Coordinates of C-alpha atoms in Angstrom, one line a residue:
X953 CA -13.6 28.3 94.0
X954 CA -12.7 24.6 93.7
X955 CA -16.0 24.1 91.6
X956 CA -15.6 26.8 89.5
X957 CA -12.1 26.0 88.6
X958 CA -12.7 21.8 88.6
X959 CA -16.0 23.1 86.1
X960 CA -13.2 24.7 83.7
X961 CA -10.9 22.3 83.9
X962 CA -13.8 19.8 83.0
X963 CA -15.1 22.2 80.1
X964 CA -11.0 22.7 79.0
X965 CA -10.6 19.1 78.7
X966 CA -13.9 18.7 76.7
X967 CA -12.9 21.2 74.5
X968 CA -9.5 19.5 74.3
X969 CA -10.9 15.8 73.5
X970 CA -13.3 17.6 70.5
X971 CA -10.2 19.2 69.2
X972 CA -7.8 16.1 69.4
X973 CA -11.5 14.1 68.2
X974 CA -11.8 16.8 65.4
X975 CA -8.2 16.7 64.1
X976 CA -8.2 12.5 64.6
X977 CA -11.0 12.5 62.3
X978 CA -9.8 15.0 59.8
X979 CA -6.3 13.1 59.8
X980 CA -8.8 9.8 58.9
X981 CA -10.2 11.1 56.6
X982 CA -7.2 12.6 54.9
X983 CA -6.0 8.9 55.4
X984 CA -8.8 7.3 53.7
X985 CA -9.0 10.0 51.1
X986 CA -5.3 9.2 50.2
X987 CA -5.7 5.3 50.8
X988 CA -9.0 5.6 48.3
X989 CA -6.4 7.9 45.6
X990 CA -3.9 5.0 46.0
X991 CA -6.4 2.7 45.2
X992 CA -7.7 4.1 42.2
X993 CA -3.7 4.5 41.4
X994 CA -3.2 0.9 42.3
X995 CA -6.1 -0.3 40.0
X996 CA -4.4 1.9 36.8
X997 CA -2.5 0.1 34.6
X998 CA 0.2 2.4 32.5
X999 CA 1.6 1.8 29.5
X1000 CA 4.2 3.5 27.7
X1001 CA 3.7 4.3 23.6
X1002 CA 6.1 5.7 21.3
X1003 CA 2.8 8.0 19.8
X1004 CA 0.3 10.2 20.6
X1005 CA -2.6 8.0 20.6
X1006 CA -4.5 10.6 17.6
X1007 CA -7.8 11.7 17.3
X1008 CA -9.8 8.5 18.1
X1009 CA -11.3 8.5 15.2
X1010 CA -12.9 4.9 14.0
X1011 CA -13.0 5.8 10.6
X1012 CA -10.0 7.2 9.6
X1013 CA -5.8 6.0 9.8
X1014 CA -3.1 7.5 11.1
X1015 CA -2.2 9.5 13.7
X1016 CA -4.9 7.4 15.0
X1017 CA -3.2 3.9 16.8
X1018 CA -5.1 1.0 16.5
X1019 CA -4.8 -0.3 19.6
X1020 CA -6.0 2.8 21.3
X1021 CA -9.1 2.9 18.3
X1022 CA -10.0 -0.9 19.5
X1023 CA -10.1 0.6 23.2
X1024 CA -12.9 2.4 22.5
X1025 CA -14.7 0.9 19.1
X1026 CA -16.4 -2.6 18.2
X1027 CA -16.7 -4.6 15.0
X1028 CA -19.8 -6.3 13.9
X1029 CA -17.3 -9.8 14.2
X1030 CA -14.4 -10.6 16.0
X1031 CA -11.0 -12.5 15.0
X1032 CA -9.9 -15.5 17.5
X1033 CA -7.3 -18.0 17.4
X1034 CA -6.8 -19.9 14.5
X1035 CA -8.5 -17.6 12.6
X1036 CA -12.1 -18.4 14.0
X1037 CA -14.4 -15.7 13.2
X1038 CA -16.9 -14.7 16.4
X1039 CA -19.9 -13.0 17.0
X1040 CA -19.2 -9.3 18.7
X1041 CA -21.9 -6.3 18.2
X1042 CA -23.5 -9.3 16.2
X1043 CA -25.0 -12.2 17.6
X1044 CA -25.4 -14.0 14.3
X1045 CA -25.4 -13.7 10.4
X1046 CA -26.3 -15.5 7.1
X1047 CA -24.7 -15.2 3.8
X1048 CA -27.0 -15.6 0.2
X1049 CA -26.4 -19.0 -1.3
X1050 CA -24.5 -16.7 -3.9
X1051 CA -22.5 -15.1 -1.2
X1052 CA -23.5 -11.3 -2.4
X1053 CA -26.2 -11.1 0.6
X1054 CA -25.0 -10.6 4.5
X1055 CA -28.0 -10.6 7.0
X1056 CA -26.8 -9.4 10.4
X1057 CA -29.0 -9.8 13.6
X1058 CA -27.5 -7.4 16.1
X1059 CA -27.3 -7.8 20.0
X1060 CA -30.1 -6.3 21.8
X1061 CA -28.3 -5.4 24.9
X1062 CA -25.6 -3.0 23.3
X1063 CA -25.4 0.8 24.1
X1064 CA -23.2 3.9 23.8
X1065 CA -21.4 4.9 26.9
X1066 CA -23.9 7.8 26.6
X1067 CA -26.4 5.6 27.1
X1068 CA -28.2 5.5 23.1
X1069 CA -29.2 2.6 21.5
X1070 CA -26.9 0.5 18.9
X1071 CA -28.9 -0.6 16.4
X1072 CA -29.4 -1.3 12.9
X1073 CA -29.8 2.6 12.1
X1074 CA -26.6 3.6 13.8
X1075 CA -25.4 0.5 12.0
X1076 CA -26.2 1.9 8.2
X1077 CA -25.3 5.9 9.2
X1078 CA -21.8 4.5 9.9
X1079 CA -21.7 2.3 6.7
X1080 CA -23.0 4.9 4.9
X1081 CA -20.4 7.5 5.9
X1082 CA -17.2 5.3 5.3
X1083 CA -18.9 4.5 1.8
X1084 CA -18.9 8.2 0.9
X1085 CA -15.1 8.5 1.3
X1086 CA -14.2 5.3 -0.8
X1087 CA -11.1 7.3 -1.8
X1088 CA -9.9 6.4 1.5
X1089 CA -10.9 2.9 2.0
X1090 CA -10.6 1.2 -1.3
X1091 CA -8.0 -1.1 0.4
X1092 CA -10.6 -2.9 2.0
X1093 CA -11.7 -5.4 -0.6
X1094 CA -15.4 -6.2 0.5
X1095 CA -16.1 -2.2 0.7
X1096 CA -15.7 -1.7 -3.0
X1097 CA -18.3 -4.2 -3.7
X1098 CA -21.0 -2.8 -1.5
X1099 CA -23.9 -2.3 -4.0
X1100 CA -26.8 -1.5 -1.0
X1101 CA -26.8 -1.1 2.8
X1102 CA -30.7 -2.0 4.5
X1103 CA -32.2 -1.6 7.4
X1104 CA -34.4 -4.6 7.9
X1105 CA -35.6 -3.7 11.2
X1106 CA -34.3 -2.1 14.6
X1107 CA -31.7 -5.3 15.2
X1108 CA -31.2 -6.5 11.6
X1109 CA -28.8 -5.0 8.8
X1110 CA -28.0 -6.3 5.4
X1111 CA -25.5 -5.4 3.3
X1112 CA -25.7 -6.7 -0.1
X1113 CA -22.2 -6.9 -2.4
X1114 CA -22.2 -6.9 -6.1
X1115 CA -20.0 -9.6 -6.3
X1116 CA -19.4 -12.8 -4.1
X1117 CA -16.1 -11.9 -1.9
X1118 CA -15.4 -14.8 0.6
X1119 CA -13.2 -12.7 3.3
X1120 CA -16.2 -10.2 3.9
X1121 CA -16.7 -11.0 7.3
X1122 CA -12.9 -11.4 7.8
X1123 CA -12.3 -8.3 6.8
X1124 CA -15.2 -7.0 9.2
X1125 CA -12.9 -7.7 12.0
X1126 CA -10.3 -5.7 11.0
X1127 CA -9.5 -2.4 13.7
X1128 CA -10.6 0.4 11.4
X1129 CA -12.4 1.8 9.2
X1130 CA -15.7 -0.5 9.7
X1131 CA -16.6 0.2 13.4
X1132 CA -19.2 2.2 15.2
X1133 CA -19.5 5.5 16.7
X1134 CA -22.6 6.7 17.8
X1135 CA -25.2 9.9 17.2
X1136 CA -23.5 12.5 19.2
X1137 CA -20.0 11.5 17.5
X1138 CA -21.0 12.4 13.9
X1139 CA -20.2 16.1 12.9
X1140 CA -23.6 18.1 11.8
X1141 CA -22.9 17.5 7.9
X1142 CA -22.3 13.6 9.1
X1143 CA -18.4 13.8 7.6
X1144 CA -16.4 11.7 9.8
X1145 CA -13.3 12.2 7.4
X1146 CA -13.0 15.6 9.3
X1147 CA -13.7 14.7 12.3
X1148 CA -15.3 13.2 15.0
X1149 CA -17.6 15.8 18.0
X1150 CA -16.4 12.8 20.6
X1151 CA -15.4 9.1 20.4
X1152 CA -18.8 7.4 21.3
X1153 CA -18.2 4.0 21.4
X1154 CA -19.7 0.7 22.4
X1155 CA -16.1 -0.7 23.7
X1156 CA -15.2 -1.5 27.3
X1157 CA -13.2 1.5 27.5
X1158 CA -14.1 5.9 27.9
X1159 CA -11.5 8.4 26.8
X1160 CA -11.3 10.5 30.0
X1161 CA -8.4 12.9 29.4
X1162 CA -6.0 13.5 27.0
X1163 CA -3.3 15.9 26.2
X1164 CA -1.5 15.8 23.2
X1165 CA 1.6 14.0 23.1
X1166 CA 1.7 13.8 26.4
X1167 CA -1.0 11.3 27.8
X1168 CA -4.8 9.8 27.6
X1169 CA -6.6 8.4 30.5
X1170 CA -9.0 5.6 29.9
X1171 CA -11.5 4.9 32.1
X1172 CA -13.5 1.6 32.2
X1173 CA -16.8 1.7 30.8
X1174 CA -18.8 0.2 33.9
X1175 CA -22.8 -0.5 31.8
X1176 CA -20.5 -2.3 29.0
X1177 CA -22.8 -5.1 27.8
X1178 CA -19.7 -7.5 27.8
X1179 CA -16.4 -8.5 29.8
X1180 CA -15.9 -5.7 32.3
X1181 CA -12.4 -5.4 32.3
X1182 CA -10.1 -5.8 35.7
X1183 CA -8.2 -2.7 35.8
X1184 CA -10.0 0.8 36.4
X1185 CA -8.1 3.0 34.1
X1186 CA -5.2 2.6 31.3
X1187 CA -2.9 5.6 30.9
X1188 CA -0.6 5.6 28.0
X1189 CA 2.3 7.6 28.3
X1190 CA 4.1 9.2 25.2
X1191 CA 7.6 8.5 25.1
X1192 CA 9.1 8.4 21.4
X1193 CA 12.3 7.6 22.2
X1194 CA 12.7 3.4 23.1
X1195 CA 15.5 4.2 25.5
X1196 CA 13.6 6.2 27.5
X1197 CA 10.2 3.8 28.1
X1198 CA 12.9 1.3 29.4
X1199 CA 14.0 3.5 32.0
X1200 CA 10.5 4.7 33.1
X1201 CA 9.9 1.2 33.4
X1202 CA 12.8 0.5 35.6
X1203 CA 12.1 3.2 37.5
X1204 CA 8.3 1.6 38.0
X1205 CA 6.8 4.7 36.2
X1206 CA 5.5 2.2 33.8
X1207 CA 3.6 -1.1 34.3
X1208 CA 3.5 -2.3 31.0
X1209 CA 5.5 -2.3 27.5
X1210 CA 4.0 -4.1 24.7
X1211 CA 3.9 -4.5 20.7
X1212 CA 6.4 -4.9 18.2
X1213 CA 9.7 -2.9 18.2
X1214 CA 8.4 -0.7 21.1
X1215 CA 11.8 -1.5 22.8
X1216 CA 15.0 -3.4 21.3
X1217 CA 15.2 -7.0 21.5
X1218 CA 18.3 -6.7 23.0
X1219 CA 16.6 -4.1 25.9
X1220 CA 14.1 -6.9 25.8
X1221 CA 16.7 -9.9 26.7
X1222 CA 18.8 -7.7 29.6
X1223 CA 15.4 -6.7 31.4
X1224 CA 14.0 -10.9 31.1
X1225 CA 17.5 -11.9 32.5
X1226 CA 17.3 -9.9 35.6
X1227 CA 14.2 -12.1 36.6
X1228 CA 12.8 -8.9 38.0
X1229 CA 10.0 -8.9 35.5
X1230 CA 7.3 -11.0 33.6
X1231 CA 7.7 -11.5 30.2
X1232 CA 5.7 -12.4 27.2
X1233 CA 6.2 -13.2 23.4
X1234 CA 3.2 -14.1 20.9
X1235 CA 2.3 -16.7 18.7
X1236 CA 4.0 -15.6 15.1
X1237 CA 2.0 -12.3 13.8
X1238 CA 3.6 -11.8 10.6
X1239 CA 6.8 -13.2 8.1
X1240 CA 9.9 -11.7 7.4
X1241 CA 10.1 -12.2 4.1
X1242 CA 12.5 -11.6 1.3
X1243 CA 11.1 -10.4 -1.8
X1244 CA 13.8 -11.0 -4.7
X1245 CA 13.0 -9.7 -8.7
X1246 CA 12.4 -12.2 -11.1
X1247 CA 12.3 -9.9 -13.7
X1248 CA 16.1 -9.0 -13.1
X1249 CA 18.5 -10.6 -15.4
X1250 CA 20.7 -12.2 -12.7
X1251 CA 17.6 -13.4 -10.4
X1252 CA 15.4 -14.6 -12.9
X1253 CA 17.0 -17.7 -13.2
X1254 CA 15.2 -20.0 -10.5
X1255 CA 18.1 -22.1 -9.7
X1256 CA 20.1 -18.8 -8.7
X1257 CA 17.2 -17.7 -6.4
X1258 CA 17.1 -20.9 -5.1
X1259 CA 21.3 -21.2 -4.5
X1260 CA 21.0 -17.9 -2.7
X1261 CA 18.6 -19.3 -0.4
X1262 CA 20.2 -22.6 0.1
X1263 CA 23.8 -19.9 0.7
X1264 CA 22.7 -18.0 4.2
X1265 CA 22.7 -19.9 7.7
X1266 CA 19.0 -18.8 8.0
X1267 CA 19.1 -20.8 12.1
X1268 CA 22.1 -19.0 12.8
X1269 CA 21.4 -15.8 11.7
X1270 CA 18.0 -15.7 13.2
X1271 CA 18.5 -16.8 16.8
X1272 CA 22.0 -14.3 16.3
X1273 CA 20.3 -11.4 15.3
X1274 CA 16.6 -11.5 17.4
X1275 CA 18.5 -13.3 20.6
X1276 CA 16.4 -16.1 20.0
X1277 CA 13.0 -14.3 20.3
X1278 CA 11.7 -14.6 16.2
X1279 CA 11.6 -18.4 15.4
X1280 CA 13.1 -19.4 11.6
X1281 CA 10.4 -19.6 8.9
X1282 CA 9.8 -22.4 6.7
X1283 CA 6.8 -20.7 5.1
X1284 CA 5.9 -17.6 3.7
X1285 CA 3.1 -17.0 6.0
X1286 CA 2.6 -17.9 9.5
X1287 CA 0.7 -21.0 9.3
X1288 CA -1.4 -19.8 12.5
X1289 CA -3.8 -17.8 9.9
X1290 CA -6.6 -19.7 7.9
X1291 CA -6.0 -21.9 4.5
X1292 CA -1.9 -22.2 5.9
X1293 CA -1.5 -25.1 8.7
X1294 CA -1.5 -28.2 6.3
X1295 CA 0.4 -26.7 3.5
X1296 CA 3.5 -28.7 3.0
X1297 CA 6.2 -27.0 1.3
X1298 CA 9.7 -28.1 -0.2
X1299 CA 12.5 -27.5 2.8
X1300 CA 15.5 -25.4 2.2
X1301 CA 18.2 -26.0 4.3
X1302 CA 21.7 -24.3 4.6
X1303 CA 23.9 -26.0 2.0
X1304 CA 26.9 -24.2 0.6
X1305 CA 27.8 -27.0 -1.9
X1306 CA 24.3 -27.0 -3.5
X1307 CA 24.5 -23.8 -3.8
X1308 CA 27.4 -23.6 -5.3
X1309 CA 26.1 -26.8 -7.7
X1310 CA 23.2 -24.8 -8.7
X1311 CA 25.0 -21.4 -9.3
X1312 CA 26.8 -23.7 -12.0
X1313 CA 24.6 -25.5 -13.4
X1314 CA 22.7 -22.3 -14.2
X1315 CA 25.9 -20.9 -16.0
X1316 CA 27.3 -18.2 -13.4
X1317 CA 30.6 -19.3 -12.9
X1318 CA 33.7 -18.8 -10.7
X1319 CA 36.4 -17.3 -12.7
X1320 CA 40.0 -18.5 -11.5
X1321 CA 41.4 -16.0 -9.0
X1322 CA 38.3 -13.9 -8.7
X1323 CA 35.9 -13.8 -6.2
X1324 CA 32.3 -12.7 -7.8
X1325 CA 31.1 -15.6 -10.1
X1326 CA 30.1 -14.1 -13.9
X1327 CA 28.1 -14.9 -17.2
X1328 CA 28.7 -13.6 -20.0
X1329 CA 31.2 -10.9 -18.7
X1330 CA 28.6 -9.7 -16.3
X1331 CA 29.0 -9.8 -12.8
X1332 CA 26.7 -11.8 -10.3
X1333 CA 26.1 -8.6 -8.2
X1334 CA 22.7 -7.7 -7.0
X1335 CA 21.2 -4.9 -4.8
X1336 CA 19.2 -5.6 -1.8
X1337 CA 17.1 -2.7 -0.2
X1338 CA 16.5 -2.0 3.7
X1339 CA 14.7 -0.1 5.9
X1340 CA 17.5 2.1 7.6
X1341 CA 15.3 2.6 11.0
X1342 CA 15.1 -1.3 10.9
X1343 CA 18.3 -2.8 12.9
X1344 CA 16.7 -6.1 12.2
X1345 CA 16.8 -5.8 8.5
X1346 CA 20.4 -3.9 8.2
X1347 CA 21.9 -6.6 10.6
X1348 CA 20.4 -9.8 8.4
X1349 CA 21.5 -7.8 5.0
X1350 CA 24.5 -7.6 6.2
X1351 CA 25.0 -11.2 7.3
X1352 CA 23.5 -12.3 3.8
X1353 CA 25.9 -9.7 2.0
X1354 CA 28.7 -12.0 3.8
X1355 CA 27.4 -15.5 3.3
X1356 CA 26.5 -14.9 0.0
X1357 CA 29.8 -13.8 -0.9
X1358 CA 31.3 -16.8 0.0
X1359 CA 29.5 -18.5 -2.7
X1360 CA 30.9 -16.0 -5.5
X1361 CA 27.5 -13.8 -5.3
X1362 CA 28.3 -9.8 -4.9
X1363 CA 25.2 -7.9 -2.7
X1364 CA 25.5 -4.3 -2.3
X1365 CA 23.6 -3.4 0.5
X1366 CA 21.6 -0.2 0.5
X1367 CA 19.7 2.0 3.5
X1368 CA 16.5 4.2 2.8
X1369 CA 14.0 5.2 4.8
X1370 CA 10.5 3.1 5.1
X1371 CA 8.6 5.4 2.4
X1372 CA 11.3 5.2 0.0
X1373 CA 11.6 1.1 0.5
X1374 CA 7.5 0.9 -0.1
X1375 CA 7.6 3.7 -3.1
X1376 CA 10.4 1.7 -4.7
X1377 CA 8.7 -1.5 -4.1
X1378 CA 5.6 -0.1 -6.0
X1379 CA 7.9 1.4 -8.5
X1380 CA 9.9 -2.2 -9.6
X1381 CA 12.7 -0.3 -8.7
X1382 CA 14.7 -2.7 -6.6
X1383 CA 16.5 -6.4 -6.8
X1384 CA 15.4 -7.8 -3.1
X1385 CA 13.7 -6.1 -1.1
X1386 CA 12.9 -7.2 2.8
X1387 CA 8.3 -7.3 3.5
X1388 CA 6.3 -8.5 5.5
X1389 CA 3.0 -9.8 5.4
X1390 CA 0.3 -8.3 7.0
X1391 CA -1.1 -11.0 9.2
X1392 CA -4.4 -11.7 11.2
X1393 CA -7.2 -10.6 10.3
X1394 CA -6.2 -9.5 6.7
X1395 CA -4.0 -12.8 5.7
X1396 CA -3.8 -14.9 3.5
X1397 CA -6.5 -13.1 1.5
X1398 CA -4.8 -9.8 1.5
X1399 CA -1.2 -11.2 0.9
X1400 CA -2.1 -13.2 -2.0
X1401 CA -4.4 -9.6 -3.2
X1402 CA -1.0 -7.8 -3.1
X1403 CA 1.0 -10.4 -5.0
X1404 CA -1.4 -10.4 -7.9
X1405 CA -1.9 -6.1 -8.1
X1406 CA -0.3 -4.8 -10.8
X1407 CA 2.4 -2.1 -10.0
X1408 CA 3.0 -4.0 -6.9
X1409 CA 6.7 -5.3 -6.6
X1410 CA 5.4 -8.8 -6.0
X1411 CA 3.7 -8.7 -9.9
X1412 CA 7.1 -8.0 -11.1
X1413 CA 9.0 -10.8 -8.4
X1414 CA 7.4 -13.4 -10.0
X1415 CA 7.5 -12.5 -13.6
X1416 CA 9.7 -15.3 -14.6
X1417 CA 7.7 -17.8 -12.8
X1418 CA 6.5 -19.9 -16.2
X1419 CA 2.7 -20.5 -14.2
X1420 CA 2.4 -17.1 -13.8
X1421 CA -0.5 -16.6 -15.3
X1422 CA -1.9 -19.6 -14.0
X1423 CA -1.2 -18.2 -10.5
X1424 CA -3.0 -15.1 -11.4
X1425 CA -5.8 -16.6 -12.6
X1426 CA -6.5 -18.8 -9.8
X1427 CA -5.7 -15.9 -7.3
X1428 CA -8.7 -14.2 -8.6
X1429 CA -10.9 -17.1 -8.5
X1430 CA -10.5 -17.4 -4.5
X1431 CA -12.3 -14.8 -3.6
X1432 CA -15.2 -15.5 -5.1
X1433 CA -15.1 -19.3 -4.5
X1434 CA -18.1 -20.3 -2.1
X1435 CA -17.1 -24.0 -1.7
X1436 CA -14.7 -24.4 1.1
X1437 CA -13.1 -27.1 0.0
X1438 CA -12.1 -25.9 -3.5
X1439 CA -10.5 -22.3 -1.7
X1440 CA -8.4 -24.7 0.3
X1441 CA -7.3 -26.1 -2.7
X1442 CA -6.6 -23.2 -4.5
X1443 CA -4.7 -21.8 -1.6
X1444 CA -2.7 -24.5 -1.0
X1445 CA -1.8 -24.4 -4.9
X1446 CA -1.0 -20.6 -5.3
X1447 CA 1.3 -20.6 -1.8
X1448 CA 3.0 -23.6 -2.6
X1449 CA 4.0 -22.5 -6.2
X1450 CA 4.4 -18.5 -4.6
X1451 CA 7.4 -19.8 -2.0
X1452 CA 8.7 -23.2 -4.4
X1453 CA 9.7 -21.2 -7.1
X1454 CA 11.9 -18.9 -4.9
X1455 CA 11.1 -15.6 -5.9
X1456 CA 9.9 -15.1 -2.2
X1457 CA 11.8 -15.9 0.7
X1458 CA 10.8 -16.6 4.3
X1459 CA 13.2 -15.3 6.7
X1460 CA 12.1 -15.4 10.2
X1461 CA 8.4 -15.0 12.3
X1462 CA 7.9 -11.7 13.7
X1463 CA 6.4 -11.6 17.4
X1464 CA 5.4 -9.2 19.6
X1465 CA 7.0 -8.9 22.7
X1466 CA 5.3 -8.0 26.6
X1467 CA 7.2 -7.2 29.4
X1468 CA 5.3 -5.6 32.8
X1469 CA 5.8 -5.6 36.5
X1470 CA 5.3 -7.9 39.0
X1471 CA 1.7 -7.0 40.0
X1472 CA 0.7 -7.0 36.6
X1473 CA -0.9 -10.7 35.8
X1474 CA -3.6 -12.4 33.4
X1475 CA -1.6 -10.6 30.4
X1476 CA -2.9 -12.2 27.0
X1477 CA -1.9 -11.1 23.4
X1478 CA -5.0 -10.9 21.5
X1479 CA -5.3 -13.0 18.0
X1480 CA -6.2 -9.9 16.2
X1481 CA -2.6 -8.2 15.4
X1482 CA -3.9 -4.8 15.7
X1483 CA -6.4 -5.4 18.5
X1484 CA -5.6 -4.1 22.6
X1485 CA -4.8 -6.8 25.5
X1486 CA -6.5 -5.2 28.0
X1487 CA -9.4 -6.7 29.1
X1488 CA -8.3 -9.3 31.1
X1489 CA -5.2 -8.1 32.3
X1490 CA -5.4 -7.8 36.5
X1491 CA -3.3 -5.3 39.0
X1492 CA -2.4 -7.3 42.2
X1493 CA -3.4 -5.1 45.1

C-alpha cells in the first residue's frame, strides 16, 4: 500500500514539475517573444509628417515627399557641405573638354533590394523614360539639353548634351526626377509617369507597409552596398494638423519631428525650454527674400527701394518674429551654397534718417500735416503680397506696414493663398512680393535661371535696373562657362549688382528645425535640403 501510494505521489509530482516546467517555459518564451517585439520597437525610430508619404515614385512630384523618395532612391552624385559634389551610384566621371560629354563609371557592388544588378542598362532605361515625359521635367536645365544617352559597357554610361551646361552634375543630385528604380519597378509599356509596379530602389531603406494617410513602415535594407543605417525601421506617422504631432510627441508617440514649418517656432521654443528634449537647427537652407517691382512707378526709383530697406528694424523684427531661430540676412542667398561665400556686398543697416534723406532727395515728399509722403499728387502707397498660411510672412508684413509708415510710406498689406502668390508672381501682378530661394542643390544656378526667365516676377523686379541687359547677358553666359575662374567672376558680378540695386531684399535665413527624444542621438541635417537624416541617426537601448 505505502509503495503504491509513495509510487503516485512520485508520478503526481513528476507530472506536477513537467506542468509547472511546461508553463515556466511557455511563460519564457512569451517573455522573450515580447522582449524580442520590444526590441524591434525600441530600434524604430517614428516620425511624425504632415503628408501621406505618396506613391514612391522617383520620377514623378507631388503627392510624392522627397524625403520619403530619397529613403528609398539614389543619384548618380551626391551634394555635401559646401556644396561639394560626391561620388554615390558613381564612383567617378569625366566631362568633354567642351563640357557636352559626361562619362560615368558606375560602382560595381550596387544592387536592387531584389537582388538585380545596377548597371549601365538600368542606368539608360531610367534616362530614357524621364526623357520621354520632358513635359514634366523641363525645369531641370541639363535634361533639356540631353542630345544622346550610351551604354558604353555594363559599368559605364555617357550622356552627351547639346550644349555645355556647367551645373549638370549639380543638378544630378537633386531628389527627383533623375534617380533609379529597377526592372521589376517599370510598368509593362515602361511609363513611369503612371506609375510605378513597386519602388525598387538601391537606397538603404524598403517600403514595408503603408496605408494611405495613415502610415509607411520602412525597413532597413540589410545587403545595402553602403552605410547600413542604425535604426531598424522608420515609421512616419500622418498627422496634418501641427498641433497635434506636438502632442503625440509629448505624449512619446513620436520620436522625432523635423523639417521646416512641421511645427510652429513658437511650439518649437516652449518644447526646447522645458530641457526635456534635444534640439536641432541647420545651417541656413534658403533666404527670405523680398521681391519689390521695379517696373512700378513708385518703386522704380532705386533710392526709394533702397529708403524702404534702410526704414524696417530688419534685427528686431527677425529675432521678434522667429524667437531667435532664423538669423538676419545680409545676402540674397545663403552664402553656404557654391560661387556665394566671398561675395562682399554693400551693408544696409536700420537708419530712419537716411531713409527719410533718400525718400527726399528722390522727390517723394512729406506734405505738412499729412502722414503719406507724395509726388506729383500721387500717393507713396504700395501693395505687398503674402502667403496667408504663412504666420511668418503676415507677422513681418505687418511690422514693415508699421515701420515703413513712420517714414511717410503707405503699405497695404494683402493675404492670398500660396498658388495665387506664385500665379501673381508669374503674372507681374504685384508690388512686393515675399520668395525664397530654392537652396542646395539647385542654387545659385537655379536662382539666377529664375531671375532672368521671362514672365517670371523677378524679369519685371529689375526692369528699372539701367544694367539690365548687361545682367541678362552675363546670366546666360554662366552656364556655359567651363573656366572656373571666370563663373566665379560672373557670379560674383550678377549677385552683387541683383541685391545693390535694391530691387531684391534679403530678409532673414530660413532653417530647419529638429526636435526628438532623449534616446534619439547622432541626429545630422543632411546638406541636400530635400534629402532624409536618417542614416546615422541611433536609438539608445
Amino acid at each position: 500500500m505505502f509503495n503504491a501510494i509513495n509510487s503516485r505521489n512520485i508520478l503526481l509530482t513528476f507530472i506536477c514539475i513537467f506542468l509547472f516546467s511546461t508553463l515556466l517555459l511557455g511563460c519564457t518564451n512569451a517573455s522573450d517573444e515580447a522582449a524580442t517585439s520590444e526590441g524591434v520597437k525600441e530600434n524604430m525610430l517614428t516620425i511624425g509628417w504632415p503628408r501621406d508619404v505618396g506613391e514612391m515614385n522617383p520620377h514623378v512630384y507631388n503627392p510624392s515627399q522627397l524625403f520619403a523618395q530619397s529613403m528609398v532612391y539614389e543619384p548618380l552624385v551626391s551634394y555635401g557641405d559646401g556644396g561639394e559634389l560626391k561620388p554615390h551610384l558613381a564612383e567617378s566621371w569625366e566631362i568633354s573638354a567642351d563640357g557636352k560629354d559626361y562619362t560615368f563609371h558606375l560602382r560595381e557592388d550596387v544592387k536592387f533590394f531584389d537582388g538585380t544588378s545596377f548597371n549601365a542598362e538600368i542606368v539608360k532605361k531610367n534616362f530614357d523614360t524621364i526623357l520621354n515625359h520632358m513635359e514634366l521635367h523641363s525645369w531641370l536645365g541639363f535634361l533639356s539639353k540631353i542630345s544622346s544617352t550610351e551604354v558604353i559597357d555594363e559599368y559605364t554610361f555617357k550622356m552627351t548634351l547639346t550644349e555645355s551646361y556647367y551645373p549638370t552634375i549639380q543638378e544630378l543630385a537633386v531628389v527627383r526626377p533623375v534617380r533609379f528604380l529597377g526592372e521589376a519597378g517599370f510598368p509593362e509599356d515602361g511609363d513611369t509617369s503612371k506609375g510605378v509596379v513597386e519602388s525598387v530602389g538601391t537606397g538603404p531603406w524598403i517600403l514595408e507597409e503603408y496605408k494611405t494617410d495613415e502610415y509607411a513602415i520602412f525597413k532597413r535594407n540589410e545587403n545595402y552596398w553602403g552605410e547600413l543605417p542604425k535604426v531598424e525601421k522608420i515609421q512616419v506617422k500622418v498627422i496634418p494638423d501641427a498641433e497635434t504631432r506636438v502632442l503625440a510627441f509629448e505624449k512619446g508617440e513620436l520620436d522625432l519631428i523635423y523639417g521646416e514649418g512641421v511645427i510652429t517656432l513658437d511650439a518649437f521654443k516652449q518644447l526646447e525650454s522645458t530641457d526635456k528634449y534635444e534640439t536641432t537647427i541647420s545651417d541656413p537652407v534658403a533666404t527670405r527674400q523680398l521681391v519689390m517691382n521695379s517696373n512700378r512707378e513708385q518703386l522704380s526709383d532705386e533710392r526709394v527701394r533702397q529708403a524702404l530697406h534702410y526704414g524696417f528694424n530688419k534685427q528686431a523684427m527677425v529675432e521678434g518674429i522667429t524667437s531667435g531661430l532664423e538669423e538676419v540676412a545680409d545676402f540674397i542667398l545663403p552664402t553656404n551654397l557654391p560661387y556665394t561665400s566671398d561675395i562682399d556686398v554693400r551693408s544696409i543697416d536700420y537708419d530712419v534718417e537716411k531713409a527719410e534723406e533718400l525718400l527726399d532727395k528722390a522727390g517723394w515728399i512729406l506734405p505738412e500735416g499729412k502722414t503719406v509722403r507724395e509726388k506729383d499728387g500721387q500717393p507713396l502707397e504700395i501693395e505687398m503680397m503674402y502667403d496667408s498660411a504663412e504666420s511668418i510672412q503676415k507677422a513681418m508684413a505687418e511690422t514693415l506696414q508699421s515701420e515703413w509708415a513712420a517714414i511717410g510710406v503707405k503699405l497695404n498689406i494683402v493675404g492670398v493663398e500660396l498658388a495665387v502668390q506664385v500665379q501673381r508672381f508669374k503674372d507681374n501682378d504685384f508690388d512686393i512680393n515675399f520668395f525664397s530661394n530654392y537652396g542646395a542643390p539647385y542654387d545659385p544656378h537655379t536662382f539666377i535661371n529664375i531671375v532672368a526667365k521671362e514672365g517670371f516676377g523677378f524679369n519685371e523686379a529689375i526692369s528699372a535696373y539701367p544694367n539690365k541687359a548687361e545682367i541678362l547677358q552675363q546670366i546666360a553666359l554662366i552656364p556655359q562657362t567651363t573656366d572656373e575662374a571666370e563663373r566665379q567672376q560672373l557670379y560674383t558680378s550678377v549677385l552683387t549688382s541683383l541685391q545693390d540695386q535694391g530691387a531684391i531684399v534679403p530678409i532673414s535665413y530660413i532653417k530647419k528645425t529638429a526636435i526628438y527624444q532623449k534616446d534619439v542621438t547622432n541626429f545630422n541635417f543632411a546638406a541636400n535640403r530635400d534629402e532624409n537624416p536618417f542614416t546615422g541617426i541611433s536609438l539608445e537601448q
